[in-house]
């Protein structure tokens, strides 16, 4: 008997048991999980298989299992940035932001991947810092993200939000306007720009000290 999990948008919906007469996955999530589990069973020391399995578990919402598989992957392949990236995402979903930031920064500073990977790593790290109200670190991470590949309207908007929250309205306006140059009908950027220009933003909170 094989147990599969049906997931939609990262949420677990139900468990499905396949008996010997029915081993055909019914959804893409089931198929991805079954293939990933089979790959790990075939070679438990295959770090790439572990990374893929962790990613599937993360996608279907089995966060603790995803963390466990990603941790195994980092031990099997301590030089693979993607293993630390998946571990960082899993820890972020688990709510362990400090550990998520540590592993994502490690992934972002490792070599061997293409530019889009590093842009994604730095952007995820920046979002964690923003959530932690560590605005200077968030701005620095967004700047690193924007240094890899073409400029992204969402990242420019998020950088503007970081400056806005830090109290630097002038810089916030610059980034909101730049985001709108790429996507003129970007509603979030339009609204944020209007609020900053009209002085309707909330007062900046004191930045939380960086963890030692």
C-alpha positions as semicolon CSV with decimal commas, in nm:
position;residue;x (nm);y (nm);z (nm)
1;X;0,000;0,000;0,000
2;X;0,126;0,345;-0,090
3;X;0,016;0,657;0,093
4;X;-0,001;0,978;-0,106
5;X;-0,097;1,330;-0,013
6;X;-0,319;1,551;-0,223
7;X;-0,215;1,915;-0,209
8;X;-0,354;2,231;-0,364
9;X;-0,164;2,558;-0,334
10;X;0,053;2,416;-0,058
11;X;-0,240;2,303;0,157
12;X;-0,301;1,940;0,249
13;X;-0,651;1,829;0,157
14;X;-0,665;1,456;0,226
15;X;-0,471;1,131;0,242
16;X;-0,529;0,877;-0,031
17;X;-0,440;0,509;0,005
18;X;-0,373;0,311;-0,311
19;X;-0,419;-0,064;-0,287
20;X;-0,247;-0,319;-0,506
21;X;-0,513;-0,278;-0,774
22;X;-0,485;0,100;-0,798
23;X;-0,137;0,251;-0,795
24;X;-0,203;0,532;-1,041
25;X;-0,159;0,884;-0,897
26;X;-0,474;1,089;-0,941
27;X;-0,317;1,436;-0,929
28;X;0,010;1,607;-1,018
29;X;0,087;1,641;-0,646
30;X;0,042;1,268;-0,592
31;X;0,259;1,189;-0,893
32;X;0,534;1,426;-0,780
33;X;0,533;1,281;-0,428
34;X;0,535;0,919;-0,543
35;X;0,821;0,979;-0,786
36;X;1,023;1,170;-0,526
37;X;0,974;0,902;-0,261
38;X;1,070;0,629;-0,508
39;X;1,387;0,817;-0,605
40;X;1,498;0,844;-0,242
41;X;1,420;0,477;-0,177
42;X;1,626;0,382;-0,482
43;X;1,926;0,578;-0,353
44;X;1,897;0,724;0,000
45;X;2,233;0,899;-0,042
46;X;2,129;1,090;-0,354
47;X;2,125;1,452;-0,237
48;X;1,937;1,571;-0,545
49;X;1,660;1,322;-0,476
50;X;1,642;1,444;-0,117
51;X;1,618;1,805;-0,232
52;X;1,335;1,722;-0,471
53;X;1,150;1,527;-0,202
54;X;1,189;1,817;0,043
55;X;1,053;2,055;-0,222
56;X;0,749;1,833;-0,279
57;X;0,678;1,804;0,092
58;X;0,710;2,182;0,120
59;X;0,470;2,233;-0,170
60;X;0,201;2,011;-0,018
61;X;0,236;2,164;0,328
62;X;0,420;1,888;0,516
63;X;0,664;2,141;0,658
64;X;0,832;1,938;0,933
65;X;0,899;1,652;0,691
66;X;1,035;1,901;0,439
67;X;1,274;2,041;0,700
68;X;1,395;1,690;0,782
69;X;1,459;1,594;0,420
70;X;1,633;1,925;0,350
71;X;1,857;1,879;0,654
72;X;1,959;1,537;0,523
73;X;2,032;1,693;0,183
74;X;2,262;1,956;0,337
75;X;2,459;1,682;0,511
76;X;2,485;1,474;0,195
77;X;2,582;1,775;-0,017
78;X;2,728;2,051;0,204
79;X;2,842;2,242;-0,105
80;X;2,503;2,244;-0,282
81;X;2,340;2,585;-0,248
82;X;2,001;2,449;-0,348
83;X;1,990;2,220;-0,045
84;X;2,034;2,517;0,187
85;X;1,783;2,720;-0,014
86;X;1,513;2,454;0,032
87;X;1,601;2,424;0,401
88;X;1,570;2,800;0,435
89;X;1,228;2,804;0,271
90;X;1,109;2,517;0,489
91;X;1,226;2,690;0,806
92;X;1,055;3,009;0,690
93;X;0,725;2,824;0,649
94;X;0,777;2,664;0,989
95;X;0,812;3,010;1,142
96;X;1,178;2,970;1,236
97;X;1,284;3,296;1,075
98;X;1,627;3,322;1,236
99;X;1,734;2,981;1,109
100;X;1,568;3,049;0,773
101;X;1,770;3,368;0,732
102;X;2,092;3,190;0,827
103;X;2,048;2,910;0,574
104;X;1,923;3,137;0,295
105;X;2,220;3,369;0,339
106;X;2,450;3,068;0,326
107;X;2,284;2,955;0,002
108;X;2,309;3,304;-0,147
109;X;2,683;3,319;-0,079
110;X;2,766;2,976;-0,222
111;X;2,888;2,931;-0,578
112;X;2,777;2,710;-0,864
113;X;2,431;2,837;-0,960
114;X;2,297;3,077;-1,223
115;X;2,202;3,439;-1,154
116;X;1,823;3,383;-1,120
117;X;1,886;3,142;-0,831
118;X;2,083;3,403;-0,637
119;X;1,826;3,673;-0,709
120;X;1,558;3,448;-0,561
121;X;1,773;3,364;-0,256
122;X;1,845;3,726;-0,174
123;X;1,482;3,825;-0,230
124;X;1,357;3,555;0,009
125;X;1,616;3,663;0,263
126;X;1,509;4,026;0,226
127;X;1,145;3,933;0,291
128;X;1,243;3,760;0,612
129;X;1,438;4,065;0,731
130;X;1,144;4,287;0,640
131;X;0,911;4,066;0,843
132;X;1,156;4,085;1,133
133;X;1,160;4,466;1,099
134;X;1,534;4,462;1,023
135;X;1,505;4,725;0,754
136;X;1,872;4,796;0,686
137;X;1,940;4,428;0,634
138;X;1,630;4,395;0,417
139;X;1,739;4,686;0,198
140;X;2,087;4,540;0,161
141;X;1,944;4,200;0,066
142;X;1,703;4,354;-0,187
143;X;1,995;4,546;-0,336
144;X;2,184;4,218;-0,375
145;X;1,879;4,057;-0,535
146;X;1,844;4,341;-0,785
147;X;2,211;4,296;-0,874
148;X;2,136;3,959;-1,032
149;X;1,959;3,964;-1,365
150;X;1,700;4,207;-1,502
151;X;1,527;4,447;-1,269
152;X;1,194;4,322;-1,139
153;X;0,894;4,545;-1,072
154;X;0,789;4,340;-0,766
155;X;1,139;4,359;-0,618
156;X;1,157;4,734;-0,682
157;X;0,820;4,771;-0,511
158;X;0,935;4,562;-0,216
159;X;1,253;4,769;-0,189
160;X;1,032;5,077;-0,178
161;X;0,831;4,920;0,103
162;X;1,150;4,853;0,297
163;X;1,257;5,217;0,262
164;X;0,906;5,332;0,354
165;X;0,906;5,124;0,671
166;X;1,254;5,249;0,759
167;X;1,125;5,607;0,740
168;X;1,307;5,708;0,421
169;X;1,010;5,832;0,216
170;X;1,225;5,992;-0,053
171;X;1,394;5,663;-0,137
172;X;1,060;5,483;-0,115
173;X;0,916;5,716;-0,380
174;X;1,214;5,652;-0,608
175;X;1,162;5,276;-0,600
176;X;0,783;5,289;-0,629
177;X;0,818;5,513;-0,935
178;X;1,083;5,285;-1,083
179;X;0,854;4,984;-1,037
180;X;0,580;5,173;-1,220
181;X;0,815;5,246;-1,509
182;X;0,835;4,871;-1,569
183;X;0,467;4,798;-1,499
184;X;0,257;5,119;-1,523
185;X;-0,062;4,953;-1,395
186;X;0,106;4,790;-1,092
187;X;-0,171;4,867;-0,842
188;X;0,023;4,796;-0,522
189;X;0,299;5,033;-0,632
190;X;0,044;5,296;-0,740
191;X;-0,131;5,282;-0,403
192;X;0,194;5,284;-0,205
193;X;0,326;5,581;-0,403
194;X;0,005;5,777;-0,348
195;X;0,011;5,709;0,026
196;X;0,372;5,816;0,062
197;X;0,320;6,134;-0,139
198;X;0,007;6,217;0,061
199;X;0,187;6,158;0,388
200;X;-0,046;5,876;0,492
201;X;0,222;5,625;0,583
202;X;0,257;5,514;0,941
203;X;0,552;5,627;1,148
204;X;0,861;5,414;1,110
205;X;0,919;5,158;1,383
206;X;1,260;5,140;1,549
207;X;1,467;4,879;1,372
208;X;1,519;4,559;1,564
209;X;1,885;4,478;1,629
210;X;2,042;4,207;1,418
211;X;2,077;3,871;1,586
212;X;2,432;3,794;1,691
